mmCIF file of C-alpha atoms in Angstrom:
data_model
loop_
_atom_site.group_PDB
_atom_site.id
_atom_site.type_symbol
_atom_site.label_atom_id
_atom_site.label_comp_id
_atom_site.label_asym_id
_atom_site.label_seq_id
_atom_site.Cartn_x
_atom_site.Cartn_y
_atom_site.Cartn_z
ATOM 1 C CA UNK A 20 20.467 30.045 8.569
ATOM 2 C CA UNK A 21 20.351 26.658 10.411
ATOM 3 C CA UNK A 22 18.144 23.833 8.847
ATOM 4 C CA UNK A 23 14.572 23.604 10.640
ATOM 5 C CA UNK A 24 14.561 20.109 13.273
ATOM 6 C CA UNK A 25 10.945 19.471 10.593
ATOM 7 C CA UNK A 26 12.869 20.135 7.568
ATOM 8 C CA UNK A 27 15.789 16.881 8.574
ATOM 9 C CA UNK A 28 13.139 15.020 10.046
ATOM 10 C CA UNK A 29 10.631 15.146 6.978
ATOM 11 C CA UNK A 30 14.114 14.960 4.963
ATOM 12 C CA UNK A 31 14.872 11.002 6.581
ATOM 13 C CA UNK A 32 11.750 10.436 6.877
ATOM 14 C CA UNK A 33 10.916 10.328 2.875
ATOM 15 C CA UNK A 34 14.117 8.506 2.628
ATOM 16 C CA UNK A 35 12.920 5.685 4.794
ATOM 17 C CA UNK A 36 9.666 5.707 3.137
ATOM 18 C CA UNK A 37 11.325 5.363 -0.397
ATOM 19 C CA UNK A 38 13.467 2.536 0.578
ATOM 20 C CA UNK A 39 10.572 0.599 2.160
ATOM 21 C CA UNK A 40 8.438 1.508 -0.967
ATOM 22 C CA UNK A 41 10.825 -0.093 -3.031
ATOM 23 C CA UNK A 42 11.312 -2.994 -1.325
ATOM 24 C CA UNK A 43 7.444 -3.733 -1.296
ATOM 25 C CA UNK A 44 7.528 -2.539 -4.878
ATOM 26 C CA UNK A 45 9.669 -5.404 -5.903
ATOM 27 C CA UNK A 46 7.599 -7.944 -4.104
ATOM 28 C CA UNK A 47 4.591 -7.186 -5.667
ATOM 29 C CA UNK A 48 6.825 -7.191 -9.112
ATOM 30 C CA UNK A 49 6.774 -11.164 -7.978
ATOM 31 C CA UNK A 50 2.886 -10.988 -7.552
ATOM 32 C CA UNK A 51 2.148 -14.165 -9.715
ATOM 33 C CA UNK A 52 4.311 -16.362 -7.606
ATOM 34 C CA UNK A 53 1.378 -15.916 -5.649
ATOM 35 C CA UNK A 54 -0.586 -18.716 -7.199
ATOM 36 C CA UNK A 55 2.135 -21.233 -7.097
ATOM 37 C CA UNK A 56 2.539 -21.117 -3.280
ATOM 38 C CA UNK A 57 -1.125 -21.137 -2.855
ATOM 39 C CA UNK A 58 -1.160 -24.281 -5.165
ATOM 40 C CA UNK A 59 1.652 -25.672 -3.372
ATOM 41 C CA UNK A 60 -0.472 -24.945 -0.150
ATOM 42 C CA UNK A 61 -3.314 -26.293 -1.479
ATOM 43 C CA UNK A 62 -1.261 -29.859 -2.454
ATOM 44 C CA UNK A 63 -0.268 -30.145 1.110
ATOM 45 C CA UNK A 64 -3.544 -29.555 2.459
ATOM 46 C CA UNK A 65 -4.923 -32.037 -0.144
ATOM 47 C CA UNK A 66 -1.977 -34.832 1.337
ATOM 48 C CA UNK A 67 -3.281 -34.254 4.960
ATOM 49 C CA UNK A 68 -6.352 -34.484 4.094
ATOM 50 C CA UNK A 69 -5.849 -37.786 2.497
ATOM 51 C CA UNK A 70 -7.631 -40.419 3.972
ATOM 52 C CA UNK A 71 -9.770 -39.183 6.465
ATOM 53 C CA UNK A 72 -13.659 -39.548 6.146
ATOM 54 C CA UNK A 73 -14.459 -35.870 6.182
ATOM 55 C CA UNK A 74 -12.862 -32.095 5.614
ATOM 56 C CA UNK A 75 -15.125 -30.197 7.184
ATOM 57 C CA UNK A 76 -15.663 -29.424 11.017
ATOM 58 C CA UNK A 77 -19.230 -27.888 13.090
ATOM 59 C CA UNK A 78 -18.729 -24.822 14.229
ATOM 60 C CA UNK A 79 -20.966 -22.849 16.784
ATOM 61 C CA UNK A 80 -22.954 -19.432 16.541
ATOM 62 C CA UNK A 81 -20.081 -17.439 18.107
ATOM 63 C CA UNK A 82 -17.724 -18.643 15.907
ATOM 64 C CA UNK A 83 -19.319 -17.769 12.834
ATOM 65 C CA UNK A 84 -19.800 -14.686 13.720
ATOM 66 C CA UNK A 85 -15.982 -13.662 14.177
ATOM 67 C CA UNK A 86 -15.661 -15.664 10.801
ATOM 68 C CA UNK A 87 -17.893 -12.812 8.964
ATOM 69 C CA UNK A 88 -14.574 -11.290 8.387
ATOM 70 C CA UNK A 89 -13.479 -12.944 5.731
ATOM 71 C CA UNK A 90 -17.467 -12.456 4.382
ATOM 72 C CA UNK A 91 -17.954 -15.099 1.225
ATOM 73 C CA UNK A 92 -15.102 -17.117 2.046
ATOM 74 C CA UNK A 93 -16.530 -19.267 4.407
ATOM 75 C CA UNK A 94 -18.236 -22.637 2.681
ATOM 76 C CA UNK A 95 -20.641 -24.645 4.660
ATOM 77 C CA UNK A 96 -22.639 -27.629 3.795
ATOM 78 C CA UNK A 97 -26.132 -28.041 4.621
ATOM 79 C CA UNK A 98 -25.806 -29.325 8.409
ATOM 80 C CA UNK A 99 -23.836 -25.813 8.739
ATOM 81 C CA UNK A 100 -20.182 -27.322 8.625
ATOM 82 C CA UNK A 101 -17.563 -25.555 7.134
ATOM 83 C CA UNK A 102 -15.796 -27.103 4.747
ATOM 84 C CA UNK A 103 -11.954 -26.519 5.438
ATOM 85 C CA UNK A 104 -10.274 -27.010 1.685
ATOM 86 C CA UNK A 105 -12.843 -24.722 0.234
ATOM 87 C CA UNK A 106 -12.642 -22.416 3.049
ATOM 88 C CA UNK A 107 -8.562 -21.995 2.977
ATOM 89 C CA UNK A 108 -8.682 -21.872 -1.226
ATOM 90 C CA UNK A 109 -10.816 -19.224 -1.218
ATOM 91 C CA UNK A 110 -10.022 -17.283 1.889
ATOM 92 C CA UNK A 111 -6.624 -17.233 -0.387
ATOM 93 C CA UNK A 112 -7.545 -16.530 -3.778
ATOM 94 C CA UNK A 113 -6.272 -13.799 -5.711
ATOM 95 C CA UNK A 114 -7.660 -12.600 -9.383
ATOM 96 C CA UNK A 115 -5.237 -12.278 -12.653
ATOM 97 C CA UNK A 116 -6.870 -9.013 -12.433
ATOM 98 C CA UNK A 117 -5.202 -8.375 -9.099
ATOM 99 C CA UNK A 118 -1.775 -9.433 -9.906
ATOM 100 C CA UNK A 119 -2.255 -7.924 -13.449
ATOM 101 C CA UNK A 120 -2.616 -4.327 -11.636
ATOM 102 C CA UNK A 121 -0.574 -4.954 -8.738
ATOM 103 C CA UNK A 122 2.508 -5.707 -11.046
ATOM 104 C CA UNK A 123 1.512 -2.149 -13.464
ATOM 105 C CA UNK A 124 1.705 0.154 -10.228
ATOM 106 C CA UNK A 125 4.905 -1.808 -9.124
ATOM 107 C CA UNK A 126 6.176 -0.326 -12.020
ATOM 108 C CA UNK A 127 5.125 2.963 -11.290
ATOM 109 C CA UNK A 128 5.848 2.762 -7.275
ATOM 110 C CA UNK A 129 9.779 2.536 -8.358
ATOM 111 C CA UNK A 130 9.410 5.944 -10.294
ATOM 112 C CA UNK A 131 7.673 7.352 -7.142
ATOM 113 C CA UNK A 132 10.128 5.929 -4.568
ATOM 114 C CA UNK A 133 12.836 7.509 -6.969
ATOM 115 C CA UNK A 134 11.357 10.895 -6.580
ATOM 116 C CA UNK A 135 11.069 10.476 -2.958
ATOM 117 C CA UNK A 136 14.667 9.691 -2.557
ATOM 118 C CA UNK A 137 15.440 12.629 -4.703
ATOM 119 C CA UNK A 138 13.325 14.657 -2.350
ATOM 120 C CA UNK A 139 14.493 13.730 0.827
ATOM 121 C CA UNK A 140 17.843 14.477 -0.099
ATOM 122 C CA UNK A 141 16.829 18.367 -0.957
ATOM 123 C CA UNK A 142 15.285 18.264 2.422
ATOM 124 C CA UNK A 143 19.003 17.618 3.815
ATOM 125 C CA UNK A 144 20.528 20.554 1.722
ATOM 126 C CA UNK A 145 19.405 24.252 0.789
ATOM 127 C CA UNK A 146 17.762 24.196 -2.578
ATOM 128 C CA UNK A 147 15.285 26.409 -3.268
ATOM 129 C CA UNK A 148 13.318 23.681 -5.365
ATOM 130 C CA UNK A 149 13.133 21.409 -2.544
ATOM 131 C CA UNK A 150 9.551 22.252 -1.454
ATOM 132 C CA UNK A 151 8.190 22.822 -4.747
ATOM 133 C CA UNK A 152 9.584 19.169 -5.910
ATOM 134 C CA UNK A 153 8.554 17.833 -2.597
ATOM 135 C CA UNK A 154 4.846 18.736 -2.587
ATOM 136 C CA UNK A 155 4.919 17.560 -6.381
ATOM 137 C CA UNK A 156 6.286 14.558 -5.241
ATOM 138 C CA UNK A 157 3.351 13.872 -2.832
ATOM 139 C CA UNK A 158 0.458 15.034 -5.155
ATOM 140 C CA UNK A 159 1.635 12.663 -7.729
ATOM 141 C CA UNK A 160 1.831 9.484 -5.277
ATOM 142 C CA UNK A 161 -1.579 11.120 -3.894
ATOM 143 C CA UNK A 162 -3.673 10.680 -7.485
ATOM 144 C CA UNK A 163 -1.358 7.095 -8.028
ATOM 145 C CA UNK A 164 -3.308 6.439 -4.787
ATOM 146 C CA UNK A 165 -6.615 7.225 -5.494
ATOM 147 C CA UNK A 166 -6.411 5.616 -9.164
ATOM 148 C CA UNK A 167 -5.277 2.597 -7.420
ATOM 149 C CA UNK A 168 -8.133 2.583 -4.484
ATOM 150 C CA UNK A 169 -10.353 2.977 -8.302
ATOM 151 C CA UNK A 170 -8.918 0.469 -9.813
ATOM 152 C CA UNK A 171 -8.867 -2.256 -6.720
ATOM 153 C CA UNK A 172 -12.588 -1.266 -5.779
ATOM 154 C CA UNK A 173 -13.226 -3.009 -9.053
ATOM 155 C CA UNK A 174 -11.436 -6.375 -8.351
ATOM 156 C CA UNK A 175 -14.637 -8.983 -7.706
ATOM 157 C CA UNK A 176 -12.339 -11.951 -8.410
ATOM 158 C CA UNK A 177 -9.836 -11.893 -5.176
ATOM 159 C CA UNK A 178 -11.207 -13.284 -1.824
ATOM 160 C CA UNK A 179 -12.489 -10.300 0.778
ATOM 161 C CA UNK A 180 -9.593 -10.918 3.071
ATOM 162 C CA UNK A 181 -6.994 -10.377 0.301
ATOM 163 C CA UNK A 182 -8.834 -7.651 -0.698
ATOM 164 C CA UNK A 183 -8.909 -5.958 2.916
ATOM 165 C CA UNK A 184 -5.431 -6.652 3.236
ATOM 166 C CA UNK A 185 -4.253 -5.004 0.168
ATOM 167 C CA UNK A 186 -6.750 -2.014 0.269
ATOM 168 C CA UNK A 187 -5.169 -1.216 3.663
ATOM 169 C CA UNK A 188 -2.114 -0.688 1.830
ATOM 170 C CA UNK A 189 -3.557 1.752 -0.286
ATOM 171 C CA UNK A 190 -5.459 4.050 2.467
ATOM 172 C CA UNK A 191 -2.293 4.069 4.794
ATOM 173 C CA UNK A 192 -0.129 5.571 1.902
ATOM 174 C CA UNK A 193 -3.271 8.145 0.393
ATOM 175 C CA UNK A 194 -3.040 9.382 4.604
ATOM 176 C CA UNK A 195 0.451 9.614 4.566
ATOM 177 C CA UNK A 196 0.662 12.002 1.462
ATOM 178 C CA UNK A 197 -2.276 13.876 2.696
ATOM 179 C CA UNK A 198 -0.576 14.164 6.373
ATOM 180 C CA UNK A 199 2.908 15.263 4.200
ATOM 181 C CA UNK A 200 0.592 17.377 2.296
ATOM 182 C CA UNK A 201 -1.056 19.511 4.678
ATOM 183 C CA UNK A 202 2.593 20.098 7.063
ATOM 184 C CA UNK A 203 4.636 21.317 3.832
ATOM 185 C CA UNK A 204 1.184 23.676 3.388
ATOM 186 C CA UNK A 205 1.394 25.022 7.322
ATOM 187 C CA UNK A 206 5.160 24.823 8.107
ATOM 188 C CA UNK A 207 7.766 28.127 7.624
ATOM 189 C CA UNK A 208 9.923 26.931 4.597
ATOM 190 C CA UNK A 209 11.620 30.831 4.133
ATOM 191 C CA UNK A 210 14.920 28.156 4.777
ATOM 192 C CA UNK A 211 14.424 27.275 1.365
ATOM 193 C CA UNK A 212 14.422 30.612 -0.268
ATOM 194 C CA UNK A 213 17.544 32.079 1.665
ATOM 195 C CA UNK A 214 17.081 35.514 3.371
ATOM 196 C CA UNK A 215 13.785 35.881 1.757
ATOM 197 C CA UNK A 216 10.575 35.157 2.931
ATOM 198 C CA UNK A 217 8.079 33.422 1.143
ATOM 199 C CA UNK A 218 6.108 36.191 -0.107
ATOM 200 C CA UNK A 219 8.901 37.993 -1.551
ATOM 201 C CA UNK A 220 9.906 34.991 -3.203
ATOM 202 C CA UNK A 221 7.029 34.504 -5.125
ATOM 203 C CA UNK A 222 6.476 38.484 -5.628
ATOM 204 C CA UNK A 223 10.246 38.379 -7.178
ATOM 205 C CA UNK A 224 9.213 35.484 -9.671
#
């Protein structure tokens, strides 16, 4: 029996998505070289700053309004200017709590990428395992998800545009699995079990 086009496709797809996973895995291993390039920032901001009467520009109406973005980042003074150090530092800032968690699931995102790799290479051959590993594979980096959406929500230390940025992260890869999810669910996988269909399989067990 020839291999589904879904089943190769799925199969390279979860190979790409553990390599890229890994990569990003081992950058946020490096999360707490974060706050020496944002103090390094921060010096050079301070050094062109240097001797000018003020740091902080007038902004209009419309302006501000595109600003709300970044929500409490934005420091004004009392005439309404916005203070541009203040601004950057904490449009930038980043908890220990942040890096503290982002380094723990790094951790955990290399055990997950493993088990995708594994996975996407029974997608390329005929094991009869390959499904039940795969959708195993996807609830597991479905709840690592969710716990880490839990444990983010509860970060009150990083700046909102950090946090926006790093939560987006987390909802892409909860769709993905639940996308991966719900195709293994709907999709004919009798490949996988030989000449037998999925009910016998299961009524054989």
């Amino acid at each position: 029996m020839e291999r589904p086009g879904w089943a190769t496709f799925i199969g390279i797809f979860m190979l790409f998505v553990a390599g890229c996973g890994a990569l990003d895995n081992f950058s946020d291993l490096n999360a707490d070289q974060i706050l020496q390039v944002q103090s390094e920032v921060l010096d050079e901001m301070e050094n062109e700053f240097e001797g000018q009467d003020a740091d902080t520009i007038r902004i209009d109406s419309a302006t501000q309004k595109r600003l709300t973005v970044f929500g409490d980042s934005i420091v004004k003074d009392s005439a309404n200017n916005v203070d541009v150090k203040e601004t950057f530092k904490n449009m930038i800032k980043i908890s220990d709590y942040r890096i503290k968690w982002t380094k723990n699931f790094a951790y955990i995102g290399f055990v997950i990428c493993i088990l995708f790799a594994i996975s996407g290479i029974f997608f390329l051959s005929q094991r009869r395992y390959t499904i039940q590993l795969a959708l195993s594979v996807l609830a597991s980096s479905l709840v690592v998800g969710v716990f880490q959406f839990i444990v983010f929500r509860a970060d009150t230390g990083s700046s909102k545009m950090i946090s926006n940025l790093a939560n987006f992260e987390v909802y892409w890869s909860i769709f993905l699995d639940t996308i991966l999810l719900i195709t293994l669910m709907v999709l004919d996988k009798s490949y996988y079990y030989g000449s037998e269909s999925v009910e016998d399989y299961y009524d054989n067990e």
